Amino acid sequence: MYMIIVGAGSIGTSLIDIAVCEKNNVVVIDSSAERAREISNKYDITVLSGDATSADTIREAGAERADALVVTTSDDAVNLMVVSIAAHLDIPSIVSIVNETEHADFFRKLGANVMENPEEVVAQHLYNAVKQPNVQDFALLPQGAQIFRLQINEESPLAGRSIADSIQRGFIPEAIRVLAIAREDEDTQSIAMGDSILAEGDILTLFSLQRVSDETIAKLIG
């Protein structure tokens, strides 16, 4: 994939590292000559020090060949301008960080996929790691929805019951859906069905329409 990454801050640098390791053809644009030099010295990729809000700079980065453009700066005005240019230049896939949630619709109207308020997402991850240590993975979705994984123990009211029975008895709240089940002694996971019987040690992938309280997590785990 030919990918243009705008912004070489902490998020941009992490993305560059992943994209390069995955053998993508990466071009980086950053307004800071010093950061551009650091990236150029670290990776064997094309790095431009310039103004990404200029269509000429995006063209110089290879817009006509690009499969995707990702904008990672901390300035929504800059990000929106770059997204607008990328859309005008018909870059197929456009992704942008949106630092202020209320700006997200402006980006979506231009056809961009957005990552809203990354600092809040990180903060939520840290909070959950402290408050809910038994939650193995956590993803915050738009409008407060969540996807998370947890392992149930022998005290869980879910152990030994089907998913449908657990829902009927109120052990699984209506706002939560079980998506997948991974057995403790197996490498694969299966799609959760209503008649799936849960067991001690099962690792469940769950989706919730709203934030799940610490109390609910504790009850599910047992």
PDB file of C-alpha atoms in Angstrom:
ATOM      1  CA  MET A   1       0.000   0.000   0.000  1.00  0.00           C
ATOM      2  CA  TYR A   2       1.190   3.504  -0.865  1.00  0.00           C
ATOM      3  CA  MET A   3       0.431   5.559   2.242  1.00  0.00           C
ATOM      4  CA  ILE A   4       0.901   9.261   2.971  1.00  0.00           C
ATOM      5  CA  ILE A   5       1.165  10.075   6.678  1.00  0.00           C
ATOM      6  CA  VAL A   6       0.790  13.706   7.716  1.00  0.00           C
ATOM      7  CA  GLY A   7       2.285  14.550  11.100  1.00  0.00           C
ATOM      8  CA  ALA A   8       5.238  12.901  12.816  1.00  0.00           C
ATOM      9  CA  GLY A   9       4.252  13.492  16.429  1.00  0.00           C
ATOM     10  CA  SER A  10       3.814  10.650  18.906  1.00  0.00           C
ATOM     11  CA  ILE A  11       0.813   9.102  17.144  1.00  0.00           C
ATOM     12  CA  GLY A  12       2.215   9.686  13.680  1.00  0.00           C
ATOM     13  CA  THR A  13       5.574   8.172  14.602  1.00  0.00           C
ATOM     14  CA  SER A  14       3.911   5.060  16.006  1.00  0.00           C
ATOM     15  CA  LEU A  15       1.872   4.736  12.812  1.00  0.00           C
ATOM     16  CA  ILE A  16       4.991   5.183  10.685  1.00  0.00           C
ATOM     17  CA  ASP A  17       6.728   2.406  12.605  1.00  0.00           C
ATOM     18  CA  ILE A  18       3.808   0.010  12.095  1.00  0.00           C
ATOM     19  CA  ALA A  19       3.350   0.903   8.423  1.00  0.00           C
ATOM     20  CA  VAL A  20       7.055   0.482   7.643  1.00  0.00           C
ATOM     21  CA  CYS A  21       7.268  -2.831   9.524  1.00  0.00           C
ATOM     22  CA  GLU A  22       4.305  -4.061   7.467  1.00  0.00           C
ATOM     23  CA  LYS A  23       6.271  -3.279   4.280  1.00  0.00           C
ATOM     24  CA  ASN A  24       4.043  -0.446   3.068  1.00  0.00           C
ATOM     25  CA  ASN A  25       5.352   2.277   0.783  1.00  0.00           C
ATOM     26  CA  VAL A  26       5.275   5.243   3.174  1.00  0.00           C
ATOM     27  CA  VAL A  27       5.708   8.967   2.569  1.00  0.00           C
ATOM     28  CA  VAL A  28       5.707  11.313   5.558  1.00  0.00           C
ATOM     29  CA  ILE A  29       4.923  15.038   5.656  1.00  0.00           C
ATOM     30  CA  ASP A  30       5.723  17.143   8.706  1.00  0.00           C
ATOM     31  CA  SER A  31       5.972  20.907   9.135  1.00  0.00           C
ATOM     32  CA  SER A  32       8.970  20.570  11.458  1.00  0.00           C
ATOM     33  CA  ALA A  33      12.308  20.231   9.693  1.00  0.00           C
ATOM     34  CA  GLU A  34      13.801  18.686  12.826  1.00  0.00           C
ATOM     35  CA  ARG A  35      11.126  15.987  13.124  1.00  0.00           C
ATOM     36  CA  ALA A  36      11.335  15.311   9.405  1.00  0.00           C
ATOM     37  CA  ARG A  37      15.097  14.844   9.726  1.00  0.00           C
ATOM     38  CA  GLU A  38      14.675  12.455  12.671  1.00  0.00           C
ATOM     39  CA  ILE A  39      12.208  10.298  10.740  1.00  0.00           C
ATOM     40  CA  SER A  40      14.391  10.359   7.645  1.00  0.00           C
ATOM     41  CA  ASN A  41      17.403   9.206   9.657  1.00  0.00           C
ATOM     42  CA  LYS A  42      15.436   6.387  11.283  1.00  0.00           C
ATOM     43  CA  TYR A  43      13.580   4.957   8.283  1.00  0.00           C
ATOM     44  CA  ASP A  44      14.375   4.342   4.641  1.00  0.00           C
ATOM     45  CA  ILE A  45      11.340   6.275   3.409  1.00  0.00           C
ATOM     46  CA  THR A  46      10.541   9.573   1.714  1.00  0.00           C
ATOM     47  CA  VAL A  47      10.056  12.411   4.199  1.00  0.00           C
ATOM     48  CA  LEU A  48       8.947  15.904   3.227  1.00  0.00           C
ATOM     49  CA  SER A  49       9.345  18.923   5.466  1.00  0.00           C
ATOM     50  CA  GLY A  50       6.589  21.238   4.351  1.00  0.00           C
ATOM     51  CA  ASP A  51       3.055  22.542   4.621  1.00  0.00           C
ATOM     52  CA  ALA A  52       0.561  19.704   4.201  1.00  0.00           C
ATOM     53  CA  THR A  53      -2.277  22.220   3.811  1.00  0.00           C
ATOM     54  CA  SER A  54      -0.826  22.997   0.382  1.00  0.00           C
ATOM     55  CA  ALA A  55      -2.142  20.858  -2.459  1.00  0.00           C
ATOM     56  CA  ASP A  56       1.295  21.058  -4.078  1.00  0.00           C
ATOM     57  CA  THR A  57       2.849  19.353  -1.050  1.00  0.00           C
ATOM     58  CA  ILE A  58       0.283  16.545  -1.144  1.00  0.00           C
ATOM     59  CA  ARG A  59       0.913  16.132  -4.865  1.00  0.00           C
ATOM     60  CA  GLU A  60       4.664  16.060  -4.244  1.00  0.00           C
ATOM     61  CA  ALA A  61       4.065  13.263  -1.741  1.00  0.00           C
ATOM     62  CA  GLY A  62       2.553  11.202  -4.546  1.00  0.00           C
ATOM     63  CA  ALA A  63      -1.185  11.795  -4.230  1.00  0.00           C
ATOM     64  CA  GLU A  64      -1.849  10.368  -7.689  1.00  0.00           C
ATOM     65  CA  ARG A  65      -0.389   7.002  -6.585  1.00  0.00           C
ATOM     66  CA  ALA A  66      -1.583   7.000  -2.994  1.00  0.00           C
ATOM     67  CA  ASP A  67      -3.930   4.321  -1.722  1.00  0.00           C
ATOM     68  CA  ALA A  68      -4.441   6.108   1.579  1.00  0.00           C
ATOM     69  CA  LEU A  69      -3.700   9.303   3.472  1.00  0.00           C
ATOM     70  CA  VAL A  70      -3.680   9.500   7.268  1.00  0.00           C
ATOM     71  CA  VAL A  71      -3.619  12.817   9.152  1.00  0.00           C
ATOM     72  CA  THR A  72      -2.338  12.720  12.733  1.00  0.00           C
ATOM     73  CA  THR A  73      -1.668  16.303  13.833  1.00  0.00           C
ATOM     74  CA  SER A  74      -3.083  17.857  17.004  1.00  0.00           C
ATOM     75  CA  ASP A  75      -4.665  20.754  15.069  1.00  0.00           C
ATOM     76  CA  ASP A  76      -8.162  20.010  13.732  1.00  0.00           C
ATOM     77  CA  ALA A  77      -8.052  22.999  11.369  1.00  0.00           C
ATOM     78  CA  VAL A  78      -4.909  21.611   9.739  1.00  0.00           C
ATOM     79  CA  ASN A  79      -6.338  18.111   9.663  1.00  0.00           C
ATOM     80  CA  LEU A  80      -9.580  19.262   8.041  1.00  0.00           C
ATOM     81  CA  MET A  81      -7.722  21.233   5.376  1.00  0.00           C
ATOM     82  CA  VAL A  82      -5.545  18.222   4.538  1.00  0.00           C
ATOM     83  CA  VAL A  83      -8.599  15.958   4.375  1.00  0.00           C
ATOM     84  CA  SER A  84     -10.300  18.427   2.023  1.00  0.00           C
ATOM     85  CA  ILE A  85      -7.277  18.466  -0.283  1.00  0.00           C
ATOM     86  CA  ALA A  86      -6.988  14.675  -0.202  1.00  0.00           C
ATOM     87  CA  ALA A  87     -10.669  14.339  -1.104  1.00  0.00           C
ATOM     88  CA  HIS A  88     -10.234  16.816  -3.975  1.00  0.00           C
ATOM     89  CA  LEU A  89      -7.264  14.795  -5.233  1.00  0.00           C
ATOM     90  CA  ASP A  90      -9.342  11.599  -5.114  1.00  0.00           C
ATOM     91  CA  ILE A  91      -7.150   9.684  -2.693  1.00  0.00           C
ATOM     92  CA  PRO A  92      -9.195   6.492  -2.141  1.00  0.00           C
ATOM     93  CA  SER A  93      -8.902   6.121   1.629  1.00  0.00           C
ATOM     94  CA  ILE A  94      -8.669   9.107   3.994  1.00  0.00           C
ATOM     95  CA  VAL A  95      -8.319   8.758   7.755  1.00  0.00           C
ATOM     96  CA  SER A  96      -7.888  11.556  10.280  1.00  0.00           C
ATOM     97  CA  ILE A  97      -7.531  12.162  13.965  1.00  0.00           C
ATOM     98  CA  VAL A  98     -10.212  14.519  15.286  1.00  0.00           C
ATOM     99  CA  ASN A  99      -9.074  16.115  18.522  1.00  0.00           C
ATOM    100  CA  GLU A 100     -12.383  17.795  19.377  1.00  0.00           C
ATOM    101  CA  THR A 101     -15.373  15.467  19.094  1.00  0.00           C
ATOM    102  CA  GLU A 102     -17.726  18.225  17.943  1.00  0.00           C
ATOM    103  CA  HIS A 103     -15.645  18.624  14.758  1.00  0.00           C
ATOM    104  CA  ALA A 104     -16.080  15.001  13.658  1.00  0.00           C
ATOM    105  CA  ASP A 105     -19.064  15.566  11.347  1.00  0.00           C
ATOM    106  CA  PHE A 106     -17.104  18.080   9.261  1.00  0.00           C
ATOM    107  CA  PHE A 107     -14.534  15.369   8.535  1.00  0.00           C
ATOM    108  CA  ARG A 108     -17.124  12.701   7.815  1.00  0.00           C
ATOM    109  CA  LYS A 109     -18.896  14.957   5.309  1.00  0.00           C
ATOM    110  CA  LEU A 110     -15.648  15.030   3.341  1.00  0.00           C
ATOM    111  CA  GLY A 111     -15.531  11.240   3.313  1.00  0.00           C
ATOM    112  CA  ALA A 112     -12.894  10.709   5.986  1.00  0.00           C
ATOM    113  CA  ASN A 113     -12.860   7.941   8.538  1.00  0.00           C
ATOM    114  CA  VAL A 114     -12.185   9.527  11.902  1.00  0.00           C
ATOM    115  CA  MET A 115     -10.491   8.648  15.170  1.00  0.00           C
ATOM    116  CA  GLU A 116     -12.082  10.912  17.757  1.00  0.00           C
ATOM    117  CA  ASN A 117     -10.170  12.426  20.666  1.00  0.00           C
ATOM    118  CA  PRO A 118      -7.269   9.945  20.928  1.00  0.00           C
ATOM    119  CA  GLU A 119      -6.184  11.365  24.285  1.00  0.00           C
ATOM    120  CA  GLU A 120      -9.590  10.494  25.758  1.00  0.00           C
ATOM    121  CA  VAL A 121      -9.333   6.975  24.347  1.00  0.00           C
ATOM    122  CA  VAL A 122      -5.910   6.495  25.953  1.00  0.00           C
ATOM    123  CA  ALA A 123      -7.196   7.902  29.237  1.00  0.00           C
ATOM    124  CA  GLN A 124     -10.152   5.507  29.147  1.00  0.00           C
ATOM    125  CA  HIS A 125      -7.800   2.577  28.493  1.00  0.00           C
ATOM    126  CA  LEU A 126      -5.656   3.564  31.468  1.00  0.00           C
ATOM    127  CA  TYR A 127      -8.694   3.981  33.707  1.00  0.00           C
ATOM    128  CA  ASN A 128     -10.035   0.571  32.751  1.00  0.00           C
ATOM    129  CA  ALA A 129      -6.639  -1.054  33.286  1.00  0.00           C
ATOM    130  CA  VAL A 130      -6.681   0.229  36.869  1.00  0.00           C
ATOM    131  CA  LYS A 131     -10.370  -0.101  37.726  1.00  0.00           C
ATOM    132  CA  GLN A 132     -11.135  -3.255  35.747  1.00  0.00           C
ATOM    133  CA  PRO A 133      -7.920  -5.340  35.698  1.00  0.00           C
ATOM    134  CA  ASN A 134      -9.837  -8.453  34.633  1.00  0.00           C
ATOM    135  CA  VAL A 135     -10.865  -6.771  31.377  1.00  0.00           C
ATOM    136  CA  GLN A 136      -8.211  -7.980  28.958  1.00  0.00           C
ATOM    137  CA  ASP A 137      -8.876  -5.720  25.977  1.00  0.00           C
ATOM    138  CA  PHE A 138     -10.931  -2.584  25.640  1.00  0.00           C
ATOM    139  CA  ALA A 139     -12.036  -0.411  22.733  1.00  0.00           C
ATOM    140  CA  LEU A 140     -14.088   2.766  23.055  1.00  0.00           C
ATOM    141  CA  LEU A 141     -16.483   3.302  20.132  1.00  0.00           C
ATOM    142  CA  PRO A 142     -18.524   6.368  19.094  1.00  0.00           C
ATOM    143  CA  GLN A 143     -21.504   7.389  21.263  1.00  0.00           C
ATOM    144  CA  GLY A 144     -20.046   5.631  24.296  1.00  0.00           C
ATOM    145  CA  ALA A 145     -20.275   2.058  22.987  1.00  0.00           C
ATOM    146  CA  GLN A 146     -17.579  -0.405  24.052  1.00  0.00           C
ATOM    147  CA  ILE A 147     -16.031  -3.685  22.960  1.00  0.00           C
ATOM    148  CA  PHE A 148     -14.160  -5.584  25.656  1.00  0.00           C
ATOM    149  CA  ARG A 149     -12.927  -9.049  26.642  1.00  0.00           C
ATOM    150  CA  LEU A 150     -13.101 -10.706  30.037  1.00  0.00           C
ATOM    151  CA  GLN A 151     -12.589 -14.141  31.529  1.00  0.00           C
ATOM    152  CA  ILE A 152     -15.315 -15.672  33.681  1.00  0.00           C
ATOM    153  CA  ASN A 153     -14.472 -17.753  36.750  1.00  0.00           C
ATOM    154  CA  GLU A 154     -16.292 -20.508  38.635  1.00  0.00           C
ATOM    155  CA  GLU A 155     -18.276 -17.980  40.682  1.00  0.00           C
ATOM    156  CA  SER A 156     -19.733 -16.311  37.584  1.00  0.00           C
ATOM    157  CA  PRO A 157     -23.502 -16.749  37.168  1.00  0.00           C
ATOM    158  CA  LEU A 158     -22.774 -17.335  33.464  1.00  0.00           C
ATOM    159  CA  ALA A 159     -20.720 -20.498  34.040  1.00  0.00           C
ATOM    160  CA  GLY A 160     -22.668 -23.619  33.102  1.00  0.00           C
ATOM    161  CA  ARG A 161     -25.494 -21.693  31.458  1.00  0.00           C
ATOM    162  CA  SER A 162     -26.346 -20.924  27.853  1.00  0.00           C
ATOM    163  CA  ILE A 163     -26.141 -17.331  26.673  1.00  0.00           C
ATOM    164  CA  ALA A 164     -29.905 -17.271  26.067  1.00  0.00           C
ATOM    165  CA  ASP A 165     -30.588 -18.514  29.606  1.00  0.00           C
ATOM    166  CA  SER A 166     -28.190 -15.966  31.091  1.00  0.00           C
ATOM    167  CA  ILE A 167     -29.957 -13.167  29.210  1.00  0.00           C
ATOM    168  CA  GLN A 168     -33.396 -14.425  30.252  1.00  0.00           C
ATOM    169  CA  ARG A 169     -32.343 -14.551  33.905  1.00  0.00           C
ATOM    170  CA  GLY A 170     -30.851 -11.054  33.708  1.00  0.00           C
ATOM    171  CA  PHE A 171     -27.254 -12.152  34.276  1.00  0.00           C
ATOM    172  CA  ILE A 172     -26.282 -10.536  30.959  1.00  0.00           C
ATOM    173  CA  PRO A 173     -27.770  -7.000  30.720  1.00  0.00           C
ATOM    174  CA  GLU A 174     -29.903  -6.173  27.676  1.00  0.00           C
ATOM    175  CA  ALA A 175     -27.380  -3.577  26.462  1.00  0.00           C
ATOM    176  CA  ILE A 176     -24.590  -6.184  26.281  1.00  0.00           C
ATOM    177  CA  ARG A 177     -24.117  -8.740  23.491  1.00  0.00           C
ATOM    178  CA  VAL A 178     -21.702 -11.683  23.607  1.00  0.00           C
ATOM    179  CA  LEU A 179     -19.888 -11.733  20.258  1.00  0.00           C
ATOM    180  CA  ALA A 180     -17.349 -14.541  20.618  1.00  0.00           C
ATOM    181  CA  ILE A 181     -16.116 -17.219  23.012  1.00  0.00           C
ATOM    182  CA  ALA A 182     -12.544 -18.457  23.416  1.00  0.00           C
ATOM    183  CA  ARG A 183     -11.904 -21.568  25.497  1.00  0.00           C
ATOM    184  CA  GLU A 184      -9.046 -21.314  27.961  1.00  0.00           C
ATOM    185  CA  ASP A 185      -7.357 -24.438  26.533  1.00  0.00           C
ATOM    186  CA  GLU A 186      -7.994 -23.699  22.844  1.00  0.00           C
ATOM    187  CA  ASP A 187      -6.244 -21.407  20.366  1.00  0.00           C
ATOM    188  CA  THR A 188      -9.365 -20.472  18.403  1.00  0.00           C
ATOM    189  CA  GLN A 189     -12.564 -18.663  19.270  1.00  0.00           C
ATOM    190  CA  SER A 190     -16.112 -19.343  18.141  1.00  0.00           C
ATOM    191  CA  ILE A 191     -19.017 -17.070  17.320  1.00  0.00           C
ATOM    192  CA  ALA A 192     -21.377 -16.834  20.282  1.00  0.00           C
ATOM    193  CA  MET A 193     -24.859 -18.296  19.757  1.00  0.00           C
ATOM    194  CA  GLY A 194     -27.894 -18.274  22.011  1.00  0.00           C
ATOM    195  CA  ASP A 195     -27.450 -21.960  22.832  1.00  0.00           C
ATOM    196  CA  SER A 196     -23.697 -21.666  23.477  1.00  0.00           C
ATOM    197  CA  ILE A 197     -22.920 -23.025  26.952  1.00  0.00           C
ATOM    198  CA  LEU A 198     -20.398 -20.925  28.852  1.00  0.00           C
ATOM    199  CA  ALA A 199     -17.808 -22.465  31.147  1.00  0.00           C
ATOM    200  CA  GLU A 200     -15.342 -21.400  33.811  1.00  0.00           C
ATOM    201  CA  GLY A 201     -12.260 -19.928  32.147  1.00  0.00           C
ATOM    202  CA  ASP A 202     -14.051 -18.875  28.956  1.00  0.00           C
ATOM    203  CA  ILE A 203     -12.832 -15.582  27.515  1.00  0.00           C
ATOM    204  CA  LEU A 204     -15.783 -13.614  26.182  1.00  0.00           C
ATOM    205  CA  THR A 205     -15.718 -10.802  23.648  1.00  0.00           C
ATOM    206  CA  LEU A 206     -18.612  -8.480  24.433  1.00  0.00           C
ATOM    207  CA  PHE A 207     -20.210  -5.414  22.885  1.00  0.00           C
ATOM    208  CA  SER A 208     -22.131  -2.832  24.903  1.00  0.00           C
ATOM    209  CA  LEU A 209     -24.178   0.094  23.640  1.00  0.00           C
ATOM    210  CA  GLN A 210     -23.116   2.124  26.680  1.00  0.00           C
ATOM    211  CA  ARG A 211     -20.340   2.306  29.230  1.00  0.00           C
ATOM    212  CA  VAL A 212     -20.271  -0.813  31.389  1.00  0.00           C
ATOM    213  CA  SER A 213     -20.001  -0.130  35.112  1.00  0.00           C
ATOM    214  CA  ASP A 214     -17.363  -1.685  37.350  1.00  0.00           C
ATOM    215  CA  GLU A 215     -20.183  -3.437  39.242  1.00  0.00           C
ATOM    216  CA  THR A 216     -21.514  -5.078  36.073  1.00  0.00           C
ATOM    217  CA  ILE A 217     -18.023  -6.252  35.090  1.00  0.00           C
ATOM    218  CA  ALA A 218     -17.532  -7.790  38.531  1.00  0.00           C
ATOM    219  CA  LYS A 219     -20.879  -9.634  38.328  1.00  0.00           C
ATOM    220  CA  LEU A 220     -20.097 -11.043  34.879  1.00  0.00           C
ATOM    221  CA  ILE A 221     -16.668 -12.286  35.939  1.00  0.00           C
ATOM    222  CA  GLY A 222     -17.936 -13.801  39.209  1.00  0.00           C
TER     223      GLY A 222
END
